[in-house]
Tab-separated table of C-alpha atoms in Angstrom:
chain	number	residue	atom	x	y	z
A	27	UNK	CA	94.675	101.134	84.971
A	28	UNK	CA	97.473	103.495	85.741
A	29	UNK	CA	97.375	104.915	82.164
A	30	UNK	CA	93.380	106.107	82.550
A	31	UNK	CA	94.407	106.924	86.248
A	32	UNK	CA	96.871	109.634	84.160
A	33	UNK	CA	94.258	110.427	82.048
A	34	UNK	CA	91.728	111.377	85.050
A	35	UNK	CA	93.638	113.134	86.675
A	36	UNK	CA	93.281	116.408	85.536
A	37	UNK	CA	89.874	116.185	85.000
A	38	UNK	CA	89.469	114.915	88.672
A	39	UNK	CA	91.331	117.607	90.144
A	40	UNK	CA	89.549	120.855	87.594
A	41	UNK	CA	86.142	119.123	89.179
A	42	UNK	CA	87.462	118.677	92.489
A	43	UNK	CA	88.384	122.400	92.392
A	44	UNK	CA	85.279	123.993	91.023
A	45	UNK	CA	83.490	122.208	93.070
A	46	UNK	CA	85.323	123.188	96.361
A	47	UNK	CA	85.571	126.635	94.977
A	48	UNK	CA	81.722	126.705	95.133
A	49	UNK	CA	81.203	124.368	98.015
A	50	UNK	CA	79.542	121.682	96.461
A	51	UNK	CA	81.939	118.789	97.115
A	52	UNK	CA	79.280	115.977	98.659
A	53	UNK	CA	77.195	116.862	95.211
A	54	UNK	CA	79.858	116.540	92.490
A	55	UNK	CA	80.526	113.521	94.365
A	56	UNK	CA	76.844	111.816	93.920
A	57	UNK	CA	76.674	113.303	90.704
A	58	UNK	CA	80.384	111.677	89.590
A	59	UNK	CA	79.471	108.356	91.212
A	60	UNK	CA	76.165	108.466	89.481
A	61	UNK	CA	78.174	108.890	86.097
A	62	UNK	CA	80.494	106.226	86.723
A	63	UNK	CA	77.973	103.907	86.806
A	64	UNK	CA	76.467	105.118	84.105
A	65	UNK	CA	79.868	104.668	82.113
A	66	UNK	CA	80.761	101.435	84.005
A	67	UNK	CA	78.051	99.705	82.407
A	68	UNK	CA	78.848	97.334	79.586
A	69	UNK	CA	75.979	98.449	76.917
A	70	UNK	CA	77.230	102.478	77.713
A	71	UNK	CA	80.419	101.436	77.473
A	72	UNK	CA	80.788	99.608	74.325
A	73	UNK	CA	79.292	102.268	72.884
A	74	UNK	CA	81.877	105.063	74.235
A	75	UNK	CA	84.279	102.615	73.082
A	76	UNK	CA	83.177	102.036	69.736
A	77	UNK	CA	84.531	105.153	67.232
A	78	UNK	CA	82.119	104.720	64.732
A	79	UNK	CA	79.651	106.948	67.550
A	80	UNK	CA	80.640	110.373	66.977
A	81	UNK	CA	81.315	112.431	70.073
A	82	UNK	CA	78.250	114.615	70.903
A	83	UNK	CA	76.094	110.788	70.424
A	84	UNK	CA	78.146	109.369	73.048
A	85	UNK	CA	77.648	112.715	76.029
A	86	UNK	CA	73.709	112.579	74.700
A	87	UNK	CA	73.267	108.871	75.562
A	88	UNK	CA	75.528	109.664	79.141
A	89	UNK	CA	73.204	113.032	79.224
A	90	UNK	CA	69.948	111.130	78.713
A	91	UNK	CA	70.494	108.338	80.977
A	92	UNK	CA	71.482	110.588	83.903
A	93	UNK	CA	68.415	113.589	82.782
A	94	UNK	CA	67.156	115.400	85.903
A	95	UNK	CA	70.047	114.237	88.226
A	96	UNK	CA	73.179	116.280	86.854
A	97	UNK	CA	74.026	120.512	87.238
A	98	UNK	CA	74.512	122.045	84.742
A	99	UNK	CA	78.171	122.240	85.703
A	100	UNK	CA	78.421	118.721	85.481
A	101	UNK	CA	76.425	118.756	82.262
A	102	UNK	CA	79.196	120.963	81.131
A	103	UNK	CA	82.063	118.376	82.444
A	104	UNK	CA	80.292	115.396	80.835
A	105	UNK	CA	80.340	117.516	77.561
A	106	UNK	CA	83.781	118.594	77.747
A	107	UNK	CA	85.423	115.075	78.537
A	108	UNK	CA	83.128	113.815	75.688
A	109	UNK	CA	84.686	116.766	73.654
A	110	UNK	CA	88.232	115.539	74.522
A	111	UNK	CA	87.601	111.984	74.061
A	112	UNK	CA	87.608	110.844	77.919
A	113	UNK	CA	83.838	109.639	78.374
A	114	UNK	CA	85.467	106.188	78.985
A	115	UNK	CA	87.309	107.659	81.772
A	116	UNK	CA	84.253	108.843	84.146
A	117	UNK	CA	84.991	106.031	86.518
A	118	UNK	CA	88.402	106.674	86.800
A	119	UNK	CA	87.419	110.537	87.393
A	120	UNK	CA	85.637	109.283	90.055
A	121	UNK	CA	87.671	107.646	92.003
A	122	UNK	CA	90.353	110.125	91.650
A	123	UNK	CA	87.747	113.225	92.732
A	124	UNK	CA	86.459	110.811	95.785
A	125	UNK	CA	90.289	110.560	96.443
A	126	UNK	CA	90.742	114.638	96.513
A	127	UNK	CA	87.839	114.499	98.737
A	128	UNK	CA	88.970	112.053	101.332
A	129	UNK	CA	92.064	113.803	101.500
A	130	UNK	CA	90.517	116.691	102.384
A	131	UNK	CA	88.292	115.380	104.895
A	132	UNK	CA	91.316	113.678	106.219
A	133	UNK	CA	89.978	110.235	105.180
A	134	UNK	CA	91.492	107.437	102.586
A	135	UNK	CA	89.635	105.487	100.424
A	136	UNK	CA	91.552	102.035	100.142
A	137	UNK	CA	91.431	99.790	97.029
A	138	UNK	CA	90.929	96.200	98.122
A	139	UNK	CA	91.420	93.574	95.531
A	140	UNK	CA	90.396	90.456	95.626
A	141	UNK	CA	89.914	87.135	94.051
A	142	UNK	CA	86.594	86.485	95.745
A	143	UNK	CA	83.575	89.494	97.066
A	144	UNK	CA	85.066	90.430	100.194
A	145	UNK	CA	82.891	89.346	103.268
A	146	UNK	CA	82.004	91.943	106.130
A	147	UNK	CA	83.548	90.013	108.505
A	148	UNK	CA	86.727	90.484	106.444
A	149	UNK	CA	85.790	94.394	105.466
A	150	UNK	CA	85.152	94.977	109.027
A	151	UNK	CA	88.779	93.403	110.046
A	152	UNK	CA	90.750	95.270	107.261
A	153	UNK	CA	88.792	98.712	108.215
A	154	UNK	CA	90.367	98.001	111.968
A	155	UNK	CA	93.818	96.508	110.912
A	156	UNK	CA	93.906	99.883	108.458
A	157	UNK	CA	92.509	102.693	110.726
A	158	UNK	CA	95.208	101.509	113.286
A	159	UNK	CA	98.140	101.487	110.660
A	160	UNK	CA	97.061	105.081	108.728
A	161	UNK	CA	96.147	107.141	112.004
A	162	UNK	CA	92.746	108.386	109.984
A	163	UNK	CA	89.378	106.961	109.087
A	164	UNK	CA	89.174	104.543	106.175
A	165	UNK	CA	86.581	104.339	103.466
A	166	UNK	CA	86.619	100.378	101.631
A	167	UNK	CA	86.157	100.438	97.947
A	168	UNK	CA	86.374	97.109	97.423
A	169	UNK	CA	86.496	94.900	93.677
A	170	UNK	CA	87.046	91.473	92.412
A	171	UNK	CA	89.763	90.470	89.713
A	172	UNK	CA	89.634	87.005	89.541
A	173	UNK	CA	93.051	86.340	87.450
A	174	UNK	CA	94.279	86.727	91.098
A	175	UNK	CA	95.227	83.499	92.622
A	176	UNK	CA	94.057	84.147	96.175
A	177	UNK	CA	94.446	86.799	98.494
A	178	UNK	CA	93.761	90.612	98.723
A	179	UNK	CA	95.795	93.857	97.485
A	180	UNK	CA	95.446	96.993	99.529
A	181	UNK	CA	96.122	100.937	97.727
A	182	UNK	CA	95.058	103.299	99.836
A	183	UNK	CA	97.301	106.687	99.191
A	184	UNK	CA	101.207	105.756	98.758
A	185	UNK	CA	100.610	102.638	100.625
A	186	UNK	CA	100.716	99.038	99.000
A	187	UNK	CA	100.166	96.192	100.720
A	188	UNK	CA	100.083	93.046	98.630
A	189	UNK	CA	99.078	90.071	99.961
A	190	UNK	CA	97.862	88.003	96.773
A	191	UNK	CA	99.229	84.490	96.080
A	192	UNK	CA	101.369	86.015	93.391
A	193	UNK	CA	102.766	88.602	95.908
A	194	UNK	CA	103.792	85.949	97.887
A	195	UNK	CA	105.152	83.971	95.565
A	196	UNK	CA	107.089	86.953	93.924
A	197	UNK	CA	108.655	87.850	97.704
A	198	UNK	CA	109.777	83.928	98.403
A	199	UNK	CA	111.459	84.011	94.687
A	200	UNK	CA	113.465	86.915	95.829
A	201	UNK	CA	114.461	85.774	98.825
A	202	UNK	CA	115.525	82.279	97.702
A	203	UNK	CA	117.648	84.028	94.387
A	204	UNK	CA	119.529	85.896	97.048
């Protein structure tokens, strides 16, 4: 994760800037979610994965799935990271670019894993609990990884609040080893 996080980055932020640059945040946005859907699914995605699809195959098939929906600056983009070798990132890209945004509209968008879909009851609570501890509104993008053992982890900016079974357990084996 943190290695296609570095690899988005850049990409995020040239989008991010263009598309402040021309006022068209809120439509890079739909258009970058839109992609990262595109890219999230597993069919796409094996075959932006698989090397034996040449480069300008892989941005048609993105292209052609996403045909009347895109600018052509974001035609461009898709081009260019297919041109570099990043199509796989486009997710990644996303979240980075929603990331920009939020900070910009003095919002955070908080990553909350969990072992189990989170319930609204429980998105509604963590919205509260977070708004209070950050001082801003708070956007939920919430995921399941189900390798953890229980419990949620929370990234939203610099903050990281881990509260999985294997957090926990980490925390009391430090504290009895001392």
């Amino acid at each position: 994760m943190a290695d296609m996080t570095q690899v988005a980055r850049p990409y995020a932020r040239a989008a991010f800037d263009l598309a402040q640059a021309q006022d068209t945040l809120q439509a890079w946005d739909d258009e970058l979610a839109l992609l990262a859907a595109i890219a999230d699914d597993d069919r796409v995605r094996a075959v932006l994965a698989d090397p034996r699809v040449d480069r300008a195959a892989k941005s048609g098939l993105v292209l052609g799935i996403a045909e009347g929906h895109l600018s052509s600056e974001t035609r461009n983009f898709v081009q260019l990271l297919a041109e570099n070798g990043r199509l796989p990132s486009l997710p990644a890209v996303r979240t980075e670019f929603a990331a920009l945004k939020a900070e910009t509209e003095k919002r955070v968008v908080a990553q909350v894993v969990s072992h189990r879909k989170v319930t609204q009851a429980q998105e509604k609570q963590l919205l509260e609990a977070l708004r209070e501890r950050l001082g801003c509104e708070v956007e939920l993008d919430c995921s399941v990884d189900e390798s953890l053992l229980g419990g949620v982890v929370v990234r939203a900016g610099d903050l990281v609040i881990d509260g999985s079974v294997r957090g926990q357990l980490s925390r009391l084996a430090a504290n009895l080893s001392r």
